Amino acid sequence: MEKTVMMMTTTTTTKVGSEEKIRPRIIVHGGAGNVTRANLPRASYEAYKRALLSVLAEAQALLGRPEATALEVAVHAVARLEDDALFNCGKGAVFTRAGTNELEASVMVSRGSRRRGVGCTLLKHVKNPVKLAREMLVRGERDDGGGCAHAQLSGRELERLAAEWGLEMVGQDYFFTQRRWDEHVRGLERERGKAEDGRGAVAAETAAAAGPATNGERVRDGDPSWDGHEYLPQGTVGAVVLDRFGTVCAATSTGGLTNKLPGRIGDTPTLGAGFWAEEWMEPSRRADQAAGCRPSSSSSPLDLLSRGDVVGLLGACLPSLSTGPPHVAQKSPRDKDDIRHAVGLSGTGNGDSFLRVNAARTAAAMTRFAPSVSLAQAVDAVAGPGGELEKSAGDRFGKTGEGEGGMIGIELVGSHGRVVQNHNCGGMFRAWVDDDGRHRFMVFKGEEEY
């Protein structure tokens, strides 16, 4: 198995022909949403801080080993969070409307010969879903991968494979925590109360007992279990890691939305929505200019892309049409001036909104196809205040939980890795190692401490 893992993280130089060393980087998150100083007691803040910084320290120590890969470190970090009932994943997963737990997880690496990313969903008995996602990814690289040529699997068959592969299986009672159960009950009671106010006791009983038959009405009215005051976990946990070989890995795990309908599949196991990783070779700046890829003087590629001006974007980034002989600016992918560019992203928040805008891949595509746009700028445009996630909720933003979320990521350009992050909601639990090697933790914006 280790041999297969290393196939996906084979050491290659980031600038072809150079021997520049890459400094490993890591960032982790523990969810995002309508968290405020008013609904996050100091004791809870300190508990999140201790948990995330502990996981960060462990992962950073692993990352310092010469043989450490981004895949192994990211999976280790997320598995540790899955074992902590504080977070909405694994042991601390929220309950569905029916009072059950349905877990999801995913991993993706920026390079791989066959399978770069996989998602697992509708899991009820796998203790650590992220370890199952890793197993799917690694086995998918093999000729005899046991049917793992698929990028996404769910339910009973996947759990059968998990048991066959030796992953730890547990009963549903393992995932029970009183805290999550109380959130589940309060959400249903709040929904029942709103139904009684608007439609009478009979309608209330119907809404509380029914599943899919009332879902359309719930969506139109907003989610009655979301009151904007109590912090209800909407998101995931995740880790993005860059190793010394230049590979970026994003690993993500979640219990989903509080009181989601059974069978609901969110953004966490969906490639491009809640997670993404990729790499590509870029020509040098001189080659870019020779090909005519330069920003418009009036609008940047990011401005054009965010407004949906595809024609303008193509005009800014592609050579202008002419009647003369075409200028061929093709370069060999092994040209010594080519620069390796890699990104990895993990999202957290309202998963249906992430699905609606294909959030993670949208941010990565902004960086890849508009070369003057950094990943930090792209994350701002998607997950920051006023970004695509917020826009997707329209006038429902701030009222229903729609559009809320955040992203963490890492961008590698040449040999330089940069940690990025942003969110559009009350807060996002995150921890990372900064450029000076300090271990940092934040929930809110602008202030590091509570």
Short mmCIF file of C-alpha atoms in Angstrom, two decimals:
data_model
loop_
_atom_site.label_atom_id
_atom_site.label_comp_id
_atom_site.label_asym_id
_atom_site.label_seq_id
_atom_site.Cartn_x
_atom_site.Cartn_y
_atom_site.Cartn_z
CA MET A 1 0.00 0.00 0.00
CA GLU A 2 2.81 2.42 0.85
CA LYS A 3 4.28 1.85 -2.57
CA THR A 4 1.00 2.88 -4.14
CA VAL A 5 0.78 5.99 -1.99
CA MET A 6 4.23 7.07 -3.02
CA MET A 7 3.29 6.63 -6.67
CA MET A 8 0.92 9.54 -6.17
CA THR A 9 3.52 11.66 -4.39
CA THR A 10 6.69 10.89 -6.29
CA THR A 11 9.31 13.55 -5.77
CA THR A 12 9.46 15.94 -8.69
CA THR A 13 10.95 19.40 -8.89
CA THR A 14 8.50 22.25 -9.00
CA LYS A 15 10.43 24.27 -11.54
CA VAL A 16 11.55 21.85 -14.20
CA GLY A 17 15.31 21.49 -14.05
CA SER A 18 15.66 23.24 -10.67
CA GLU A 19 16.39 21.83 -7.23
CA GLU A 20 14.36 24.30 -5.19
CA LYS A 21 13.10 22.91 -1.90
CA ILE A 22 9.45 23.10 -0.92
CA ARG A 23 8.50 24.01 2.62
CA PRO A 24 5.57 21.84 3.77
CA ARG A 25 2.42 23.74 4.83
CA ILE A 26 -0.79 22.82 6.64
CA ILE A 27 -4.13 24.35 7.61
CA VAL A 28 -7.14 22.66 9.26
CA HIS A 29 -10.71 23.76 9.91
CA GLY A 30 -13.41 22.63 12.30
CA GLY A 31 -16.54 24.05 10.70
CA ALA A 32 -18.19 27.41 10.04
CA GLY A 33 -21.58 29.03 10.41
CA ASN A 34 -23.58 31.45 12.52
CA VAL A 35 -21.12 31.28 15.41
CA THR A 36 -20.80 34.53 17.38
CA ARG A 37 -19.21 35.60 20.63
CA ALA A 38 -22.73 35.61 22.09
CA ASN A 39 -23.47 31.94 21.30
CA LEU A 40 -19.92 30.62 21.78
CA PRO A 41 -19.12 30.56 25.51
CA ARG A 42 -15.52 31.13 26.49
CA ALA A 43 -15.19 27.54 27.69
CA SER A 44 -16.34 26.26 24.27
CA TYR A 45 -13.95 28.61 22.50
CA GLU A 46 -11.05 27.27 24.56
CA ALA A 47 -12.12 23.67 23.89
CA TYR A 48 -12.12 24.24 20.12
CA LYS A 49 -8.78 26.01 20.38
CA ARG A 50 -7.14 23.19 22.34
CA ALA A 51 -8.53 20.53 20.01
CA LEU A 52 -7.51 22.18 16.75
CA LEU A 53 -4.06 23.25 17.96
CA SER A 54 -3.43 19.73 19.28
CA VAL A 55 -4.32 18.19 15.92
CA LEU A 56 -2.25 20.82 14.14
CA ALA A 57 0.81 20.08 16.29
CA GLU A 58 0.53 16.33 15.66
CA ALA A 59 0.09 16.79 11.93
CA GLN A 60 2.94 19.29 11.70
CA ALA A 61 5.25 16.85 13.48
CA LEU A 62 4.30 14.11 11.02
CA LEU A 63 4.79 16.49 8.12
CA GLY A 64 8.35 17.11 9.26
CA ARG A 65 9.39 13.53 8.55
CA PRO A 66 11.34 13.08 5.29
CA GLU A 67 8.96 10.42 3.97
CA ALA A 68 5.73 12.19 4.98
CA THR A 69 3.12 12.63 2.26
CA ALA A 70 0.34 15.18 2.10
CA LEU A 71 -2.21 12.36 1.82
CA GLU A 72 -1.15 10.58 4.99
CA VAL A 73 -0.86 13.78 7.05
CA ALA A 74 -4.20 15.22 5.91
CA VAL A 75 -6.01 11.94 6.59
CA HIS A 76 -4.38 11.67 10.02
CA ALA A 77 -5.49 15.19 10.95
CA VAL A 78 -9.08 14.67 9.85
CA ALA A 79 -9.31 11.24 11.51
CA ARG A 80 -8.27 12.84 14.80
CA LEU A 81 -11.07 15.37 14.41
CA GLU A 82 -13.50 12.54 13.61
CA ASP A 83 -12.65 10.98 16.97
CA ASP A 84 -13.46 14.21 18.84
CA ALA A 85 -17.15 14.66 19.73
CA LEU A 86 -16.65 18.43 19.59
CA PHE A 87 -16.82 18.44 15.79
CA ASN A 88 -19.58 17.63 13.30
CA CYS A 89 -18.02 14.48 11.88
CA GLY A 90 -17.41 10.94 13.08
CA LYS A 91 -18.11 10.71 16.80
CA GLY A 92 -19.68 14.18 16.92
CA ALA A 93 -21.84 13.93 13.80
CA VAL A 94 -25.24 15.61 13.79
CA PHE A 95 -28.51 13.71 13.45
CA THR A 96 -30.79 13.45 10.46
CA ARG A 97 -34.46 14.32 10.64
CA ALA A 98 -35.11 10.64 11.41
CA GLY A 99 -32.68 10.60 14.34
CA THR A 100 -29.91 8.66 12.57
CA ASN A 101 -26.34 9.52 11.58
CA GLU A 102 -25.20 9.52 7.94
CA LEU A 103 -21.56 10.40 7.42
CA GLU A 104 -19.58 11.64 4.43
CA ALA A 105 -15.89 12.09 3.64
CA SER A 106 -13.52 12.77 0.77
CA VAL A 107 -9.87 13.08 -0.17
CA MET A 108 -8.19 14.53 -3.21
CA VAL A 109 -4.56 14.95 -4.23
CA SER A 110 -3.17 17.38 -6.76
CA ARG A 111 -1.45 14.62 -8.71
CA GLY A 112 -2.27 10.99 -9.40
CA SER A 113 -1.93 8.62 -12.31
CA ARG A 114 -5.57 7.43 -12.26
CA ARG A 115 -7.68 8.57 -9.35
CA ARG A 116 -7.03 12.01 -7.86
CA GLY A 117 -10.18 12.33 -5.77
CA VAL A 118 -12.92 10.21 -4.19
CA GLY A 119 -16.03 10.75 -2.11
CA CYS A 120 -17.82 8.45 0.36
CA THR A 121 -21.39 9.03 1.49
CA LEU A 122 -24.35 7.57 3.42
CA LEU A 123 -22.06 5.82 5.90
CA LYS A 124 -23.56 4.56 9.16
CA HIS A 125 -21.01 2.13 10.61
CA VAL A 126 -17.51 3.27 9.53
CA LYS A 127 -15.76 4.81 12.52
CA ASN A 128 -13.45 7.00 10.43
CA PRO A 129 -14.95 7.80 7.02
CA VAL A 130 -11.87 9.73 5.91
CA LYS A 131 -9.77 6.57 6.25
CA LEU A 132 -12.21 4.80 3.96
CA ALA A 133 -11.90 7.63 1.43
CA ARG A 134 -8.13 7.26 1.55
CA GLU A 135 -8.41 3.51 1.03
CA MET A 136 -10.60 4.07 -2.02
CA LEU A 137 -8.10 6.54 -3.44
CA VAL A 138 -5.06 4.33 -2.90
CA ARG A 139 -6.73 1.16 -4.17
CA GLY A 140 -8.03 3.07 -7.18
CA GLU A 141 -4.44 3.52 -8.32
CA ARG A 142 -4.01 -0.24 -8.63
CA ASP A 143 -4.91 -2.55 -11.48
CA ASP A 144 -6.63 -4.86 -8.98
CA GLY A 145 -8.26 -2.13 -6.93
CA GLY A 146 -11.32 -4.11 -5.98
CA GLY A 147 -13.82 -2.08 -7.97
CA CYS A 148 -12.41 1.24 -6.86
CA ALA A 149 -12.28 2.70 -10.32
CA HIS A 150 -15.25 4.76 -9.13
CA ALA A 151 -14.83 8.30 -7.84
CA GLN A 152 -17.85 8.09 -5.54
CA LEU A 153 -19.55 5.26 -3.63
CA SER A 154 -22.20 5.12 -0.93
CA GLY A 155 -24.19 3.03 1.49
CA ARG A 156 -24.19 -0.69 2.16
CA GLU A 157 -21.85 -1.79 -0.62
CA LEU A 158 -19.24 0.73 0.43
CA GLU A 159 -19.53 -0.35 4.05
CA ARG A 160 -19.15 -3.97 2.96
CA LEU A 161 -15.90 -3.02 1.24
CA ALA A 162 -14.78 -1.08 4.32
CA ALA A 163 -15.21 -4.17 6.50
CA GLU A 164 -13.48 -6.34 3.90
CA TRP A 165 -10.53 -3.95 3.82
CA GLY A 166 -10.15 -4.06 7.59
CA LEU A 167 -11.41 -0.63 8.56
CA GLU A 168 -12.91 -0.29 12.04
CA MET A 169 -16.70 -0.68 12.04
CA VAL A 170 -19.03 0.48 14.83
CA GLY A 171 -22.70 0.42 15.74
CA GLN A 172 -24.86 3.51 15.31
CA ASP A 173 -24.81 4.09 19.06
CA TYR A 174 -21.10 4.97 18.81
CA PHE A 175 -22.02 8.25 17.12
CA PHE A 176 -24.58 9.26 19.76
CA THR A 177 -23.75 12.35 21.81
CA GLN A 178 -26.23 14.09 24.07
CA ARG A 179 -25.22 17.48 22.72
CA ARG A 180 -26.08 16.60 19.12
CA TRP A 181 -29.27 14.83 20.16
CA ASP A 182 -30.41 17.93 22.05
CA GLU A 183 -29.71 20.06 18.96
CA HIS A 184 -31.74 17.60 16.89
CA VAL A 185 -34.71 17.71 19.28
CA ARG A 186 -34.65 21.49 19.66
CA GLY A 187 -34.62 21.88 15.90
CA LEU A 188 -37.68 19.66 15.48
CA GLU A 189 -39.48 21.45 18.31
CA ARG A 190 -38.70 24.82 16.77
CA GLU A 191 -40.01 23.57 13.44
CA ARG A 192 -43.15 22.22 15.10
CA GLY A 193 -43.72 25.53 16.85
CA LYS A 194 -43.46 27.51 13.63
CA ALA A 195 -45.81 25.08 11.95
CA GLU A 196 -48.33 25.55 14.77
CA ASP A 197 -48.12 29.32 14.49
CA GLY A 198 -48.82 29.27 10.78
CA ARG A 199 -50.93 26.22 10.04
CA GLY A 200 -52.34 24.78 13.28
CA ALA A 201 -51.59 21.75 15.39
CA VAL A 202 -52.56 19.18 12.75
CA ALA A 203 -50.15 20.68 10.22
CA ALA A 204 -47.48 20.79 12.91
CA GLU A 205 -47.74 17.07 13.59
CA THR A 206 -47.59 16.38 9.85
CA ALA A 207 -44.47 18.52 9.42
CA ALA A 208 -42.74 16.88 12.37
CA ALA A 209 -43.49 13.33 11.26
CA ALA A 210 -43.18 13.64 7.48
CA GLY A 211 -40.01 13.51 5.44
CA PRO A 212 -39.75 14.26 1.72
CA ALA A 213 -43.44 15.25 1.43
CA THR A 214 -42.82 18.51 3.31
CA ASN A 215 -39.29 19.19 2.18
CA GLY A 216 -40.19 21.51 -0.67
CA GLU A 217 -42.20 23.67 1.71
CA ARG A 218 -39.33 23.76 4.18
CA VAL A 219 -36.95 25.00 1.53
CA ARG A 220 -39.30 27.76 0.40
CA ASP A 221 -39.89 28.97 3.95
CA GLY A 222 -36.26 28.62 4.99
CA ASP A 223 -35.06 25.95 7.40
CA PRO A 224 -37.23 26.24 10.54
CA SER A 225 -34.54 24.50 12.60
CA TRP A 226 -32.23 27.45 11.90
CA ASP A 227 -33.05 30.48 14.04
CA GLY A 228 -29.92 32.56 13.46
CA HIS A 229 -29.09 32.61 17.17
CA GLU A 230 -28.10 29.12 18.31
CA TYR A 231 -24.93 27.85 16.66
CA LEU A 232 -25.96 24.75 14.74
CA PRO A 233 -23.10 23.01 12.90
CA GLN A 234 -23.63 23.29 9.16
CA GLY A 235 -20.21 22.40 8.01
CA THR A 236 -17.40 19.92 8.05
CA VAL A 237 -13.90 19.42 9.27
CA GLY A 238 -11.03 19.45 6.85
CA ALA A 239 -7.31 19.66 6.29
CA VAL A 240 -5.24 20.90 3.39
CA VAL A 241 -1.59 19.86 3.34
CA LEU A 242 1.40 20.55 1.09
CA ASP A 243 4.28 18.09 1.38
CA ARG A 244 7.95 18.46 0.47
CA PHE A 245 7.30 16.63 -2.81
CA GLY A 246 4.98 19.38 -4.07
CA THR A 247 1.74 17.43 -3.68
CA VAL A 248 -1.30 19.14 -2.16
CA CYS A 249 -4.01 17.06 -0.49
CA ALA A 250 -7.46 18.11 0.70
CA ALA A 251 -9.25 15.81 3.16
CA THR A 252 -12.76 16.54 4.43
CA SER A 253 -15.34 14.83 6.66
CA THR A 254 -18.82 15.71 7.92
CA GLY A 255 -22.04 14.61 9.51
CA GLY A 256 -23.91 17.02 7.25
CA LEU A 257 -26.64 19.49 8.13
CA THR A 258 -28.50 19.24 11.42
CA ASN A 259 -31.89 17.56 10.77
CA LYS A 260 -31.15 16.90 7.12
CA LEU A 261 -33.44 14.45 5.34
CA PRO A 262 -32.16 10.85 5.36
CA GLY A 263 -30.40 10.10 2.09
CA ARG A 264 -29.27 13.67 1.54
CA ILE A 265 -25.87 13.91 -0.17
CA GLY A 266 -23.95 17.10 0.40
CA ASP A 267 -20.91 18.87 -0.95
CA THR A 268 -18.32 17.01 1.13
CA PRO A 269 -18.29 13.83 -1.03
CA THR A 270 -18.93 15.75 -4.26
CA LEU A 271 -15.84 16.55 -6.31
CA GLY A 272 -15.59 20.24 -7.09
CA ALA A 273 -18.23 21.36 -4.61
CA GLY A 274 -16.81 20.95 -1.11
CA PHE A 275 -13.24 19.99 -2.00
CA TRP A 276 -10.76 20.11 -4.84
CA ALA A 277 -7.05 19.68 -5.65
CA GLU A 278 -5.17 19.94 -8.92
CA GLU A 279 -1.89 20.98 -10.46
CA TRP A 280 -0.73 22.22 -13.82
CA MET A 281 2.38 23.52 -15.51
CA GLU A 282 2.49 27.21 -16.30
CA PRO A 283 4.87 28.93 -18.68
CA SER A 284 6.96 31.75 -17.32
CA ARG A 285 5.63 35.32 -17.28
CA ARG A 286 7.53 36.04 -20.49
CA ALA A 287 5.85 33.11 -22.22
CA ASP A 288 2.45 34.26 -20.92
CA GLN A 289 2.98 37.70 -22.43
CA ALA A 290 4.11 36.20 -25.72
CA ALA A 291 0.87 34.21 -25.85
CA GLY A 292 -1.15 37.37 -25.26
CA CYS A 293 -2.43 36.37 -21.82
CA ARG A 294 -2.45 39.66 -19.92
CA PRO A 295 -5.08 41.42 -17.86
CA SER A 296 -7.35 43.97 -19.47
CA SER A 297 -6.51 47.52 -18.51
CA SER A 298 -10.13 48.18 -17.56
CA SER A 299 -11.15 44.93 -15.86
CA SER A 300 -9.15 42.16 -14.26
CA PRO A 301 -9.85 38.51 -15.17
CA LEU A 302 -11.32 38.05 -11.69
CA ASP A 303 -13.76 40.93 -12.25
CA LEU A 304 -14.78 39.55 -15.63
CA LEU A 305 -15.17 35.99 -14.34
CA SER A 306 -17.19 37.01 -11.28
CA ARG A 307 -19.59 38.96 -13.55
CA GLY A 308 -19.97 36.02 -15.91
CA ASP A 309 -18.38 37.96 -18.79
CA VAL A 310 -16.90 34.94 -20.54
CA VAL A 311 -16.34 36.81 -23.80
CA GLY A 312 -14.46 39.54 -21.98
CA LEU A 313 -12.44 36.99 -20.06
CA LEU A 314 -11.44 35.18 -23.24
CA GLY A 315 -10.51 38.48 -24.80
CA ALA A 316 -8.28 39.29 -21.86
CA CYS A 317 -6.56 35.93 -21.70
CA LEU A 318 -6.41 34.67 -25.30
CA PRO A 319 -4.52 36.06 -28.29
CA SER A 320 -6.55 38.50 -30.36
CA LEU A 321 -7.82 37.26 -33.71
CA SER A 322 -6.03 38.56 -36.80
CA THR A 323 -5.87 37.85 -40.52
CA GLY A 324 -2.14 37.27 -40.38
CA PRO A 325 -0.40 33.98 -39.73
CA PRO A 326 -1.22 32.53 -36.32
CA HIS A 327 1.30 32.96 -33.56
CA VAL A 328 2.08 29.54 -32.16
CA ALA A 329 3.22 29.83 -28.56
CA GLN A 330 3.37 26.17 -27.66
CA LYS A 331 6.02 25.10 -25.19
CA SER A 332 7.10 21.66 -24.16
CA PRO A 333 5.78 20.66 -20.72
CA ARG A 334 9.40 19.88 -19.87
CA ASP A 335 10.65 23.37 -20.70
CA LYS A 336 13.03 24.50 -17.98
CA ASP A 337 11.11 27.76 -17.56
CA ASP A 338 7.78 26.07 -16.83
CA ILE A 339 6.47 26.54 -13.30
CA ARG A 340 4.42 24.01 -11.36
CA HIS A 341 1.19 25.45 -9.96
CA ALA A 342 -0.93 23.43 -7.51
CA VAL A 343 -3.94 24.17 -5.33
CA GLY A 344 -6.02 22.36 -2.74
CA LEU A 345 -9.27 23.47 -1.09
CA SER A 346 -11.62 22.27 1.63
CA GLY A 347 -14.93 24.00 2.25
CA THR A 348 -17.29 24.19 5.19
CA GLY A 349 -20.76 25.61 5.62
CA ASN A 350 -24.12 25.16 3.94
CA GLY A 351 -23.39 22.26 1.61
CA ASP A 352 -26.33 22.84 -0.69
CA SER A 353 -24.96 26.30 -1.45
CA PHE A 354 -21.51 24.84 -2.17
CA LEU A 355 -23.17 22.40 -4.57
CA ARG A 356 -25.13 25.19 -6.25
CA VAL A 357 -22.00 27.12 -7.23
CA ASN A 358 -19.54 24.19 -7.40
CA ALA A 359 -17.57 26.30 -4.97
CA ALA A 360 -14.18 24.60 -4.67
CA ARG A 361 -13.62 23.99 -8.37
CA THR A 362 -14.91 27.48 -9.19
CA ALA A 363 -12.22 29.01 -6.99
CA ALA A 364 -9.53 26.73 -8.44
CA ALA A 365 -10.64 27.51 -12.00
CA MET A 366 -10.38 31.24 -11.37
CA THR A 367 -6.74 30.74 -10.44
CA ARG A 368 -5.96 28.34 -13.26
CA PHE A 369 -7.63 30.10 -16.16
CA ALA A 370 -7.09 33.70 -15.09
CA PRO A 371 -3.36 33.55 -14.29
CA SER A 372 -3.23 36.96 -12.59
CA VAL A 373 -5.72 35.77 -9.95
CA SER A 374 -4.19 34.19 -6.85
CA LEU A 375 -5.96 31.46 -4.92
CA ALA A 376 -6.46 33.90 -2.05
CA GLN A 377 -8.30 36.28 -4.37
CA ALA A 378 -10.36 33.44 -5.79
CA VAL A 379 -11.37 32.22 -2.33
CA ASP A 380 -12.37 35.78 -1.45
CA ALA A 381 -14.54 35.91 -4.58
CA VAL A 382 -16.29 32.63 -3.77
CA ALA A 383 -16.39 32.28 0.03
CA GLY A 384 -15.70 35.80 1.25
CA PRO A 385 -18.28 38.47 2.09
CA GLY A 386 -20.31 39.32 -1.01
CA GLY A 387 -18.88 36.30 -2.86
CA GLU A 388 -20.57 33.66 -4.97
CA LEU A 389 -21.79 31.62 -2.00
CA GLU A 390 -23.50 34.62 -0.47
CA LYS A 391 -24.95 35.69 -3.82
CA SER A 392 -26.41 32.23 -4.35
CA ALA A 393 -28.71 32.73 -1.35
CA GLY A 394 -30.12 36.02 -2.61
CA ASP A 395 -32.25 37.85 -0.04
CA ARG A 396 -32.35 34.68 2.08
CA PHE A 397 -28.76 35.19 3.20
CA GLY A 398 -28.62 35.68 6.95
CA LYS A 399 -32.16 34.34 7.38
CA THR A 400 -32.04 30.64 6.54
CA GLY A 401 -28.39 29.62 6.78
CA GLU A 402 -28.14 29.43 2.99
CA GLY A 403 -24.96 30.71 1.40
CA GLU A 404 -23.01 30.63 4.66
CA GLY A 405 -19.58 29.07 4.72
CA GLY A 406 -15.87 29.35 4.35
CA MET A 407 -12.86 27.78 2.68
CA ILE A 408 -9.30 26.91 3.55
CA GLY A 409 -6.63 26.10 1.00
CA ILE A 410 -3.02 26.04 -0.05
CA GLU A 411 -1.53 27.37 -3.27
CA LEU A 412 1.87 26.24 -4.54
CA VAL A 413 3.62 28.33 -7.19
CA GLY A 414 7.07 27.02 -8.05
CA SER A 415 8.54 26.19 -4.67
CA HIS A 416 6.51 28.67 -2.63
CA GLY A 417 3.43 27.48 -0.74
CA ARG A 418 0.85 29.86 0.68
CA VAL A 419 -2.01 29.18 3.11
CA VAL A 420 -5.33 30.87 2.25
CA GLN A 421 -8.67 31.19 4.06
CA ASN A 422 -11.87 33.24 4.17
CA HIS A 423 -15.50 33.00 5.27
CA ASN A 424 -18.68 35.01 4.88
CA CYS A 425 -20.47 34.02 8.10
CA GLY A 426 -20.09 34.63 11.81
CA GLY A 427 -16.99 32.52 12.20
CA MET A 428 -14.88 29.60 11.01
CA PHE A 429 -12.83 27.44 13.37
CA ARG A 430 -9.37 27.09 11.84
CA ALA A 431 -5.74 26.55 12.78
CA TRP A 432 -2.60 26.75 10.68
CA VAL A 433 1.16 27.18 10.74
CA ASP A 434 2.00 30.67 9.51
CA ASP A 435 4.94 31.86 7.43
CA ASP A 436 7.05 32.29 10.57
CA GLY A 437 6.33 28.78 11.83
CA ARG A 438 3.90 29.89 14.53
CA HIS A 439 0.83 27.78 15.29
CA ARG A 440 -2.23 30.00 14.89
CA PHE A 441 -5.91 29.61 15.79
CA MET A 442 -8.87 31.81 14.90
CA VAL A 443 -12.65 31.71 14.86
CA PHE A 444 -13.62 35.25 13.99
CA LYS A 445 -12.07 37.87 11.73
CA GLY A 446 -9.62 40.53 12.79
CA GLU A 447 -8.79 39.20 16.24
CA GLU A 448 -6.78 36.12 17.04
CA GLU A 449 -8.00 35.78 20.63
CA TYR A 450 -11.51 35.52 21.99
#
